[in-house]
Amino acid sequence: MDTLTRLEATIAERRAAAPTDSYVAKLHAGGVSKIAQKLGEEATETVIAALSESDDALIGESADLLFHLFVLLSARDIAFERVLAELDRREGLSGLEEKASRKE
């Protein structure tokens, strides 16, 4: 089991806990909008770290960003496997081609 698979399983397990006992449960209790807001905050912190902080800070913020993305996917009942399938579908396409193929 790889790291991201274990993370997804841990989040699924902690989702059912009481919000006072688990950060994941607390985020889920706030709903998708609260989780999305937190993901946005983490994305901003990641950008700031990339531009003006150490490699270690960027690594830490990147881990936070991935964690909160997984919590958001969990809240929407979307398995990470579906994200991987989408990446697989895009493999071999140039970024410009892929973007042009999206429906407006």
XYZ file of C-alpha atoms in Angstrom:
104
model
C 0.000 0.000 0.000
C 1.556 3.306 -1.017
C 1.517 6.534 0.961
C -1.426 8.129 -0.844
C -3.509 4.964 -0.589
C -2.818 4.836 3.164
C -3.708 8.518 3.465
C -7.026 7.974 1.705
C -7.808 5.018 4.001
C -6.886 6.980 7.133
C -9.089 9.893 6.107
C -12.000 7.517 5.431
C -11.549 5.951 8.857
C -11.294 9.259 10.729
C -14.224 10.800 8.876
C -16.603 8.811 11.108
C -15.025 10.008 14.354
C -16.428 12.764 16.537
C -15.296 16.249 15.449
C -13.775 16.717 18.892
C -11.617 13.614 18.375
C -10.369 14.058 14.797
C -9.238 16.966 12.640
C -10.604 15.124 9.587
C -14.002 14.732 11.272
C -13.928 18.404 12.277
C -13.270 19.439 8.669
C -16.067 17.155 7.433
C -18.454 18.637 9.975
C -17.818 22.035 8.369
C -18.954 20.738 4.993
C -17.520 20.919 1.506
C -17.385 24.728 1.445
C -15.276 24.870 4.608
C -12.971 22.138 3.344
C -12.620 23.908 -0.020
C -11.794 27.143 1.797
C -9.101 25.352 3.800
C -7.696 23.804 0.610
C -7.495 27.287 -0.910
C -5.609 28.561 2.137
C -3.169 25.664 1.860
C -2.692 26.335 -1.865
C -1.846 29.961 -1.109
C 0.609 28.912 1.591
C 2.224 26.506 -0.882
C 2.663 29.279 -3.446
C 4.180 31.590 -0.829
C 6.583 28.866 0.269
C 7.574 28.217 -3.357
C 8.355 31.878 -3.923
C 10.015 32.946 -0.705
C 10.724 30.127 1.716
C 13.018 27.142 2.090
C 12.696 23.819 0.320
C 11.627 22.262 3.633
C 8.827 24.830 3.974
C 7.655 24.071 0.437
C 7.714 20.348 1.158
C 5.664 20.835 4.336
C 3.110 23.055 2.628
C 2.863 20.628 -0.294
C 2.070 17.817 2.146
C -0.604 19.996 3.771
C -2.062 20.777 0.337
C -2.258 17.121 -0.651
C -3.786 16.171 2.695
C -6.533 18.778 2.368
C -7.188 17.791 -1.260
C -7.747 14.221 -0.082
C -10.126 15.447 2.621
C -12.077 17.385 -0.020
C -12.257 14.362 -2.315
C -13.479 12.307 0.648
C -16.186 14.860 1.417
C -17.426 14.551 -2.165
C -17.128 10.723 -2.058
C -14.622 10.748 -4.906
C -11.986 8.034 -4.776
C -8.430 9.131 -5.548
C -8.383 6.310 -8.074
C -10.705 8.424 -10.241
C -8.198 11.292 -10.187
C -5.461 8.876 -11.196
C -7.661 7.564 -14.034
C -8.099 11.124 -15.302
C -4.331 11.649 -15.229
C -3.902 8.378 -17.116
C -6.430 9.560 -19.700
C -4.443 12.753 -20.213
C -1.089 11.009 -20.478
C 0.528 11.604 -23.845
C -1.524 14.714 -24.592
C 0.174 18.056 -24.616
C -1.191 20.405 -21.989
C -2.403 22.725 -24.714
C -4.241 19.912 -26.524
C -5.850 18.690 -23.309
C -7.029 22.156 -22.366
C -8.469 22.748 -25.841
C -10.378 19.464 -25.672
C -12.344 20.537 -22.591
C -15.882 21.709 -23.124
C -16.446 25.341 -22.247
